[in-house]
PDB file of C-alpha atoms in Angstrom:
ATOM      1  CA  GLN A   1     -14.025 -11.553   8.262  1.00 94.00           C
ATOM      2  CA  VAL A   2     -10.941 -10.021   7.158  1.00 96.00           C
ATOM      3  CA  GLN A   3     -10.821  -6.310   7.064  1.00 97.00           C
ATOM      4  CA  LEU A   4      -8.051  -4.185   5.535  1.00 98.00           C
ATOM      5  CA  VAL A   5      -8.727  -0.177   6.498  1.00 98.00           C
ATOM      6  CA  GLU A   6      -7.108   2.656   5.192  1.00 98.00           C
ATOM      7  CA  SER A   7      -6.479   5.734   6.515  1.00 98.00           C
ATOM      8  CA  GLY A   8      -3.966   8.694   6.251  1.00 98.00           C
ATOM      9  CA  GLY A   9      -5.239  10.316   2.654  1.00 97.00           C
ATOM     10  CA  GLY A  10      -6.028  14.058   2.132  1.00 97.00           C
ATOM     11  CA  LEU A  11      -4.793  16.622  -0.129  1.00 98.00           C
ATOM     12  CA  VAL A  12      -1.234  18.014   0.098  1.00 98.00           C
ATOM     13  CA  GLN A  13       0.652  19.877  -1.981  1.00 98.00           C
ATOM     14  CA  ALA A  14       3.421  19.096  -4.486  1.00 98.00           C
ATOM     15  CA  GLY A  15       6.776  18.636  -2.047  1.00 98.00           C
ATOM     16  CA  GLY A  16       4.484  17.348   0.665  1.00 98.00           C
ATOM     17  CA  SER A  17       4.333  14.118   2.438  1.00 98.00           C
ATOM     18  CA  LEU A  18       1.626  12.180   3.903  1.00 98.00           C
ATOM     19  CA  ARG A  19       1.782   8.797   5.976  1.00 98.00           C
ATOM     20  CA  LEU A  20      -1.043   5.847   5.023  1.00 98.00           C
ATOM     21  CA  SER A  21      -1.654   3.691   7.298  1.00 98.00           C
ATOM     22  CA  CYS A  22      -3.590   0.057   7.074  1.00 98.00           C
ATOM     23  CA  ALA A  23      -5.112  -1.638   9.582  1.00 98.00           C
ATOM     24  CA  ALA A  24      -5.790  -5.624   9.361  1.00 98.00           C
ATOM     25  CA  SER A  25      -7.632  -7.341  11.019  1.00 97.00           C
ATOM     26  CA  GLY A  26      -9.678 -10.813  10.768  1.00 96.00           C
ATOM     27  CA  LEU A  27      -6.296 -13.010   9.641  1.00 95.00           C
ATOM     28  CA  THR A  28      -3.020 -13.651  10.778  1.00 96.00           C
ATOM     29  CA  PHE A  29      -1.282 -10.889   9.412  1.00 96.00           C
ATOM     30  CA  SER A  30       2.461 -11.650  10.160  1.00 95.00           C
ATOM     31  CA  ARG A  31       1.897 -14.520   7.599  1.00 95.00           C
ATOM     32  CA  TYR A  32       0.673 -12.095   4.960  1.00 96.00           C
ATOM     33  CA  VAL A  33       2.876 -10.099   2.331  1.00 97.00           C
ATOM     34  CA  MET A  34       1.050  -6.348   2.095  1.00 98.00           C
ATOM     35  CA  GLY A  35       0.723  -4.373  -0.832  1.00 98.00           C
ATOM     36  CA  TRP A  36      -0.239  -0.916  -1.971  1.00 98.00           C
ATOM     37  CA  PHE A  37      -2.010   0.134  -5.309  1.00 98.00           C
ATOM     38  CA  ARG A  38      -3.314   2.830  -6.785  1.00 98.00           C
ATOM     39  CA  GLN A  39      -6.485   3.789  -9.116  1.00 98.00           C
ATOM     40  CA  ALA A  40      -6.540   7.519 -10.391  1.00 96.00           C
ATOM     41  CA  PRO A  41      -9.500   8.000 -12.312  1.00 91.00           C
ATOM     42  CA  GLY A  42      -9.768   6.756 -15.730  1.00 94.00           C
ATOM     43  CA  LYS A  43      -7.026   4.789 -15.222  1.00 96.00           C
ATOM     44  CA  GLU A  44      -6.525   0.849 -14.021  1.00 96.00           C
ATOM     45  CA  ARG A  45      -5.318  -0.311 -10.702  1.00 96.00           C
ATOM     46  CA  GLU A  46      -1.240   0.192 -10.491  1.00 97.00           C
ATOM     47  CA  PHE A  47       0.966  -1.463  -7.605  1.00 98.00           C
ATOM     48  CA  VAL A  48       2.676   0.570  -5.366  1.00 98.00           C
ATOM     49  CA  ALA A  49       4.958  -1.130  -3.171  1.00 98.00           C
ATOM     50  CA  ALA A  50       5.212  -4.734  -1.217  1.00 98.00           C
ATOM     51  CA  ILE A  51       6.349  -5.975   1.805  1.00 98.00           C
ATOM     52  CA  SER A  52       7.644  -9.139   2.884  1.00 96.00           C
ATOM     53  CA  TRP A  53       5.523 -10.798   5.954  1.00 95.00           C
ATOM     54  CA  ASN A  54       8.715  -9.675   8.636  1.00 93.00           C
ATOM     55  CA  GLY A  55       9.174  -6.745   6.623  1.00 94.00           C
ATOM     56  CA  GLY A  56      12.610  -7.876   5.563  1.00 95.00           C
ATOM     57  CA  ARG A  57      12.215  -7.422   1.930  1.00 96.00           C
ATOM     58  CA  THR A  58       9.725  -4.334  -0.075  1.00 97.00           C
ATOM     59  CA  LEU A  59       8.879  -3.731  -3.902  1.00 97.00           C
ATOM     60  CA  TYR A  60       8.841  -0.447  -4.877  1.00 98.00           C
ATOM     61  CA  ALA A  61       7.344   0.926  -8.753  1.00 98.00           C
ATOM     62  CA  ASP A  62       9.779   2.380 -10.463  1.00 98.00           C
ATOM     63  CA  SER A  63       7.622   6.312 -10.754  1.00 97.00           C
ATOM     64  CA  VAL A  64       7.954   5.601  -6.545  1.00 98.00           C
ATOM     65  CA  LYS A  65      11.321   4.423  -5.386  1.00 98.00           C
ATOM     66  CA  GLY A  66      13.504   6.506  -3.789  1.00 97.00           C
ATOM     67  CA  ARG A  67      10.437   8.207  -2.555  1.00 98.00           C
ATOM     68  CA  PHE A  68       7.158   5.994  -0.592  1.00 98.00           C
ATOM     69  CA  SER A  69       8.756   3.764   1.694  1.00 98.00           C
ATOM     70  CA  LEU A  70       6.733   0.877   3.158  1.00 98.00           C
ATOM     71  CA  SER A  71       7.057  -0.451   7.093  1.00 97.00           C
ATOM     72  CA  ARG A  72       5.159  -2.816   9.407  1.00 98.00           C
ATOM     73  CA  ASP A  73       4.081  -3.162  12.665  1.00 98.00           C
ATOM     74  CA  ASN A  74       2.998  -6.661  13.140  1.00 97.00           C
ATOM     75  CA  ALA A  75       2.362  -6.477  17.119  1.00 97.00           C
ATOM     76  CA  LYS A  76      -0.130  -3.514  15.847  1.00 98.00           C
ATOM     77  CA  ASN A  77      -0.975  -5.359  12.719  1.00 98.00           C
ATOM     78  CA  THR A  78      -0.020  -2.518  10.263  1.00 98.00           C
ATOM     79  CA  VAL A  79       1.386  -1.610   7.366  1.00 98.00           C
ATOM     80  CA  TYR A  80       2.646   2.273   6.445  1.00 98.00           C
ATOM     81  CA  LEU A  81       3.392   3.715   3.315  1.00 98.00           C
ATOM     82  CA  GLN A  82       5.171   6.576   3.660  1.00 98.00           C
ATOM     83  CA  MET A  83       5.094   9.075   1.155  1.00 98.00           C
ATOM     84  CA  ASN A  84       7.352  12.141   0.601  1.00 98.00           C
ATOM     85  CA  SER A  85       7.694  14.617  -2.606  1.00 98.00           C
ATOM     86  CA  LEU A  86       4.638  14.037  -3.877  1.00 98.00           C
ATOM     87  CA  LYS A  87       3.726  14.689  -7.061  1.00 98.00           C
ATOM     88  CA  PRO A  88       0.748  15.470  -9.136  1.00 97.00           C
ATOM     89  CA  GLU A  89       0.722  12.267 -10.783  1.00 96.00           C
ATOM     90  CA  ASP A  90       0.562  10.388  -7.536  1.00 98.00           C
ATOM     91  CA  THR A  91      -3.179  11.874  -6.921  1.00 98.00           C
ATOM     92  CA  ALA A  92      -5.368   8.414  -6.781  1.00 98.00           C
ATOM     93  CA  ASN A  93      -6.749   6.018  -4.390  1.00 98.00           C
ATOM     94  CA  TYR A  94      -4.472   4.307  -2.665  1.00 98.00           C
ATOM     95  CA  TYR A  95      -5.936   0.642  -1.609  1.00 98.00           C
ATOM     96  CA  CYS A  96      -3.744  -1.966   0.818  1.00 98.00           C
ATOM     97  CA  ALA A  97      -4.058  -5.705  -0.152  1.00 98.00           C
ATOM     98  CA  ALA A  98      -3.093  -8.994   1.683  1.00 97.00           C
ATOM     99  CA  ASP A  99      -1.101 -11.635   0.073  1.00 95.00           C
ATOM    100  CA  LEU A 100      -0.984 -15.450   1.388  1.00 92.00           C
ATOM    101  CA  SER A 101       1.876 -16.381  -0.946  1.00 84.00           C
ATOM    102  CA  TYR A 102       5.670 -16.008   0.102  1.00 79.00           C
ATOM    103  CA  GLY A 103       6.393 -13.759  -3.078  1.00 88.00           C
ATOM    104  CA  LEU A 104       6.340  -9.907  -3.090  1.00 93.00           C
ATOM    105  CA  GLY A 105       3.509  -9.664  -5.911  1.00 90.00           C
ATOM    106  CA  SER A 106       2.820  -6.504  -8.110  1.00 94.00           C
ATOM    107  CA  ASP A 107      -0.383  -7.970  -9.630  1.00 93.00           C
ATOM    108  CA  HIS A 108      -3.393  -7.039  -8.478  1.00 92.00           C
ATOM    109  CA  SER A 109      -4.619 -10.883  -9.461  1.00 93.00           C
ATOM    110  CA  ASP A 110      -1.682 -11.855  -6.994  1.00 93.00           C
ATOM    111  CA  TYR A 111      -3.557 -10.479  -4.041  1.00 96.00           C
ATOM    112  CA  GLU A 112      -6.664 -12.064  -1.596  1.00 96.00           C
ATOM    113  CA  TYR A 113      -8.083  -9.034   0.307  1.00 97.00           C
ATOM    114  CA  TRP A 114      -8.500  -5.669   0.034  1.00 98.00           C
ATOM    115  CA  GLY A 115      -9.131  -2.624   1.875  1.00 98.00           C
ATOM    116  CA  GLN A 116     -11.825   0.285   0.719  1.00 97.00           C
ATOM    117  CA  GLY A 117      -8.895   2.506  -0.213  1.00 97.00           C
ATOM    118  CA  THR A 118      -8.204   6.083   0.700  1.00 98.00           C
ATOM    119  CA  GLN A 119      -7.781   9.554  -1.167  1.00 98.00           C
ATOM    120  CA  VAL A 120      -4.382  10.961  -1.927  1.00 98.00           C
ATOM    121  CA  THR A 121      -4.888  14.650  -3.867  1.00 98.00           C
ATOM    122  CA  VAL A 122      -1.646  15.956  -4.851  1.00 98.00           C
ATOM    123  CA  SER A 123      -2.184  19.716  -6.079  1.00 97.00           C
ATOM    124  CA  SER A 124       0.407  21.796  -7.966  1.00 93.00           C
TER     125      SER A 124
END
């Protein structure tokens, strides 16, 4: 049974930082592209970032480029999203997802497995 468990969300002031983690089990983690998406109330789920199986390639949404950084530790079956210079518009529920294909997908339909999400709230 595949499980993706996010952690690290919380309340932070604008300009602050958070690091989200996503721990995976039940799959061969090193074979999967890992992605992060977010969804704010009343809005569609949107792509945030993705990282290739070995961490050699990353893709970021324009809205987070230069502020967020994605990394992974295949020995720990964990992917990390470092979020700096947070803005109130970053407030959302953040989800990690796993995709077995080679490319770095930016559409939610590209991903086979999903976590339950972790809430990030940025106050102004």
